[in-house]
Amino acid sequence: MKRRLILLLPLALFLVLAVFFYQGLSLNPFQRDSALMAETFPAFELTTLEDPSRTVDESLLQGEVTLVNVWGEWCPTCKQEMPQLLELAERGVRLVGVDYKDTREKGLGFLAEFGNPFEVNIFDPDGDLGFDLGVYGAPETFLVDADGVIRYHHTGYIKPQDVTEVILPEVEKWRE
Amino acid sequence: MARVISTSLLLLFLLPGLALAGGIEVREFDGPVMERRYAELTATLRCPKCQNQAIDDSDSPIAGDMRDRVYALLKDGRSDKEILDFMVDRFGDYVLYNPRLEGRTFLLWGLPAALAVLGLVLVGLLVRSRRNASAQALSTEERKRLDALINRERTE
């Protein structure tokens, strides 16, 4: 009897692996943690979208929990996301935008058309800051705590229900 | 009419060539070693935006940015490891087609070897038990039964 059980071992192994791989099939490959989680926001020195003569750096993100949203005029999902960002700003969240791989003219036009929830927008025409953030598309959103450390990362679209279900709880969590 | 058709056919044949010409990046390498390293690095780095494509094979904008960085870092005299670290620091382990051997990936690298060893051990055990079984002499009862079976077959 014991010997028979040993013969079942390959089948058991197969079943374990089958369950494991089957679960992998339903995973979203874009749902993965940012490599910058719990890391300091990368250093940068860029002008603002609003004022080409004003240069900002990473110290902009210190002293207060800030939501950094990477967007671009060329990105259709960013347009759909704007109402959610406006609501977050209305609820007292500090937002800073990164205008990613855009022209100043188009970026400013976007804000004029869809609203501007951002305290200020970092102008990143070559995508250098985006690259250091590991951004591979837009929109992407990073929550940065008062010490300038990245605490939460949202890949892609912030759905209307995400505002109260995901983003606001995260903001509250890191405000303490 | 025939002229129109032949012209459009000619255009059709030329179009793919035009598309290719638009996609080629011209890079100046400091010798064949750098060129080979560039080819190897861009073939083992995975495009983070795509499902399963190396950055040398992808038209995604981020893949193009990553190729530019690989090239710039090579020009800068960085080692392969430094360049891979640079990418992993930003995009995570996801971009490595060759996962590194470390604590977290131990199962990944170790499991196939462990399964192969387990399989060999199983086969070995089975072979040995079979060999022992056949080496055993038949008991008188078994011999009688064997004779009975053979005789019956002979009479049939």
Tab-separated table of C-alpha atoms in Angstrom, chain A:
chain	number	residue	atom	x	y	z
A	1	MET	CA	0.000	0.000	0.000
A	2	LYS	CA	2.771	2.386	0.966
A	3	ARG	CA	4.525	1.729	-2.337
A	4	ARG	CA	1.326	2.510	-4.214
A	5	LEU	CA	1.113	5.894	-2.504
A	6	ILE	CA	4.579	6.784	-3.733
A	7	LEU	CA	3.334	6.187	-7.280
A	8	LEU	CA	0.737	8.887	-6.713
A	9	LEU	CA	3.434	11.427	-5.873
A	10	PRO	CA	3.949	12.688	-9.457
A	11	LEU	CA	0.203	13.190	-9.827
A	12	ALA	CA	0.099	15.131	-6.552
A	13	LEU	CA	3.006	17.300	-7.688
A	14	PHE	CA	1.308	17.880	-11.020
A	15	LEU	CA	-1.890	18.977	-9.277
A	16	VAL	CA	-0.026	21.412	-7.001
A	17	LEU	CA	1.777	22.959	-9.970
A	18	ALA	CA	-1.420	23.040	-12.061
A	19	VAL	CA	-3.229	25.030	-9.348
A	20	PHE	CA	-0.216	27.345	-9.021
A	21	PHE	CA	0.028	28.054	-12.737
A	22	TYR	CA	-3.736	28.305	-13.175
A	23	GLN	CA	-3.780	31.131	-10.645
A	24	GLY	CA	-1.023	32.832	-12.614
A	25	LEU	CA	-3.295	32.935	-15.654
A	26	SER	CA	-5.715	35.314	-13.969
A	27	LEU	CA	-3.052	37.679	-12.599
A	28	ASN	CA	-2.792	41.105	-14.194
A	29	PRO	CA	0.831	41.497	-15.350
A	30	PHE	CA	0.593	45.279	-14.998
A	31	GLN	CA	-0.475	44.970	-11.380
A	32	ARG	CA	3.020	44.887	-9.909
A	33	ASP	CA	4.705	46.914	-7.232
A	34	SER	CA	6.856	49.843	-8.189
A	35	ALA	CA	10.563	49.209	-7.698
A	36	LEU	CA	10.633	52.543	-5.884
A	37	MET	CA	8.286	51.514	-3.098
A	38	ALA	CA	9.642	52.788	0.262
A	39	GLU	CA	12.440	54.569	-1.632
A	40	THR	CA	13.100	58.294	-1.644
A	41	PHE	CA	11.576	60.150	-4.581
A	42	PRO	CA	14.289	60.373	-7.277
A	43	ALA	CA	16.311	63.577	-7.510
A	44	PHE	CA	15.391	65.903	-10.353
A	45	GLU	CA	15.796	69.465	-11.482
A	46	LEU	CA	13.178	70.596	-13.956
A	47	THR	CA	11.182	73.698	-14.761
A	48	THR	CA	7.505	73.988	-14.033
A	49	LEU	CA	4.937	73.744	-16.790
A	50	GLU	CA	3.379	77.021	-15.729
A	51	ASP	CA	6.588	79.069	-15.511
A	52	PRO	CA	9.637	78.127	-17.651
A	53	SER	CA	11.868	80.323	-15.469
A	54	ARG	CA	10.961	78.499	-12.239
A	55	THR	CA	13.083	75.431	-11.461
A	56	VAL	CA	11.925	72.877	-8.918
A	57	ASP	CA	13.626	69.828	-7.384
A	58	GLU	CA	12.725	66.927	-5.091
A	59	SER	CA	12.471	69.258	-2.055
A	60	LEU	CA	9.122	70.316	-3.573
A	61	LEU	CA	7.707	67.037	-2.251
A	62	GLN	CA	8.802	67.414	1.341
A	63	GLY	CA	6.814	68.568	4.369
A	64	GLU	CA	3.433	67.264	3.297
A	65	VAL	CA	1.876	64.061	1.954
A	66	THR	CA	1.636	64.635	-1.801
A	67	LEU	CA	0.036	62.740	-4.651
A	68	VAL	CA	2.266	62.889	-7.737
A	69	ASN	CA	0.358	62.177	-10.946
A	70	VAL	CA	2.224	61.507	-14.193
A	71	TRP	CA	0.140	62.653	-17.156
A	72	GLY	CA	0.394	63.942	-20.712
A	73	GLU	CA	-1.838	65.604	-23.245
A	74	TRP	CA	-1.321	62.608	-25.557
A	75	CYS	CA	-2.773	60.209	-22.999
A	76	PRO	CA	-6.527	59.601	-23.378
A	77	THR	CA	-6.922	57.859	-20.024
A	78	CYS	CA	-5.457	60.928	-18.288
A	79	LYS	CA	-8.452	62.933	-19.527
A	80	GLN	CA	-10.857	60.434	-17.991
A	81	GLU	CA	-8.894	60.526	-14.771
A	82	MET	CA	-9.078	64.288	-14.308
A	83	PRO	CA	-12.495	64.393	-12.535
A	84	GLN	CA	-11.136	61.978	-9.909
A	85	LEU	CA	-8.014	64.099	-9.389
A	86	LEU	CA	-10.139	67.259	-9.105
A	87	GLU	CA	-12.241	65.528	-6.453
A	88	LEU	CA	-9.112	64.522	-4.525
A	89	ALA	CA	-7.847	68.116	-4.640
A	90	GLU	CA	-11.244	69.313	-3.426
A	91	ARG	CA	-10.998	66.904	-0.507
A	92	GLY	CA	-7.756	68.560	0.562
A	93	VAL	CA	-5.113	66.288	-0.981
A	94	ARG	CA	-2.011	68.074	-2.247
A	95	LEU	CA	-1.416	67.135	-5.875
A	96	VAL	CA	1.661	67.729	-7.979
A	97	GLY	CA	1.581	66.864	-11.679
A	98	VAL	CA	4.353	65.602	-13.925
A	99	ASP	CA	3.670	66.620	-17.527
A	100	TYR	CA	5.388	63.649	-19.175
A	101	LYS	CA	6.761	63.735	-22.750
A	102	ASP	CA	4.639	66.679	-23.706
A	103	THR	CA	5.017	70.154	-25.137
A	104	ARG	CA	4.358	73.155	-22.943
A	105	GLU	CA	1.643	74.393	-25.258
A	106	LYS	CA	-0.253	71.096	-25.316
A	107	GLY	CA	0.169	70.583	-21.577
A	108	LEU	CA	-1.237	74.000	-20.732
A	109	GLY	CA	-4.063	73.458	-23.204
A	110	PHE	CA	-4.912	70.160	-21.473
A	111	LEU	CA	-5.160	71.863	-18.068
A	112	ALA	CA	-7.283	74.680	-19.504
A	113	GLU	CA	-9.683	72.159	-20.995
A	114	PHE	CA	-9.908	69.475	-18.307
A	115	GLY	CA	-9.194	71.474	-15.140
A	116	ASN	CA	-6.108	71.819	-12.975
A	117	PRO	CA	-6.110	69.953	-9.672
A	118	PHE	CA	-2.323	70.394	-9.298
A	119	GLU	CA	-0.552	72.833	-7.010
A	120	VAL	CA	2.215	72.861	-9.592
A	121	ASN	CA	3.225	70.790	-12.616
A	122	ILE	CA	6.743	69.549	-13.208
A	123	PHE	CA	7.549	69.801	-16.925
A	124	ASP	CA	9.322	66.619	-18.086
A	125	PRO	CA	9.468	66.844	-21.915
A	126	ASP	CA	12.155	64.152	-22.371
A	127	GLY	CA	10.655	61.790	-19.818
A	128	ASP	CA	13.809	61.806	-17.649
A	129	LEU	CA	11.971	62.065	-14.333
A	130	GLY	CA	9.426	59.566	-15.623
A	131	PHE	CA	12.251	57.140	-16.427
A	132	ASP	CA	13.763	57.494	-12.949
A	133	LEU	CA	10.305	56.832	-11.525
A	134	GLY	CA	10.022	53.649	-13.599
A	135	VAL	CA	7.029	55.045	-15.473
A	136	TYR	CA	6.228	53.003	-18.592
A	137	GLY	CA	2.938	54.584	-19.506
A	138	ALA	CA	0.580	57.193	-18.229
A	139	PRO	CA	-1.282	57.800	-16.069
A	140	GLU	CA	0.702	56.629	-13.069
A	141	THR	CA	0.303	57.988	-9.582
A	142	PHE	CA	2.725	57.980	-6.644
A	143	LEU	CA	1.932	58.848	-3.050
A	144	VAL	CA	4.890	60.576	-1.398
A	145	ASP	CA	4.991	61.049	2.368
A	146	ALA	CA	6.145	64.181	4.213
A	147	ASP	CA	9.751	62.907	4.180
A	148	GLY	CA	9.726	62.526	0.405
A	149	VAL	CA	9.474	58.721	0.482
A	150	ILE	CA	7.250	56.882	-2.041
A	151	ARG	CA	4.556	54.990	-0.114
A	152	TYR	CA	1.984	53.945	-2.657
A	153	HIS	CA	1.934	53.442	-6.402
A	154	HIS	CA	-1.111	53.295	-8.666
A	155	THR	CA	-0.519	52.046	-12.195
A	156	GLY	CA	-3.028	53.284	-14.705
A	157	TYR	CA	-6.471	54.748	-14.366
A	158	ILE	CA	-7.841	55.902	-11.003
A	159	LYS	CA	-11.473	54.796	-11.173
A	160	PRO	CA	-14.171	56.989	-9.560
A	161	GLN	CA	-14.625	54.484	-6.724
A	162	ASP	CA	-10.841	54.356	-6.135
A	163	VAL	CA	-10.970	57.933	-4.798
A	164	THR	CA	-12.669	56.997	-1.546
A	165	GLU	CA	-11.856	53.289	-1.502
A	166	VAL	CA	-8.129	53.355	-2.238
A	167	ILE	CA	-6.475	56.748	-2.574
A	168	LEU	CA	-7.985	58.659	0.356
A	169	PRO	CA	-7.349	55.820	2.866
A	170	GLU	CA	-3.717	55.656	1.698
A	171	VAL	CA	-3.339	59.443	2.058
A	172	GLU	CA	-4.802	59.280	5.590
A	173	LYS	CA	-2.573	56.368	6.502
A	174	TRP	CA	0.630	58.263	5.657
A	175	ARG	CA	-0.503	61.572	7.125
A	176	GLU	CA	-0.217	60.112	10.629
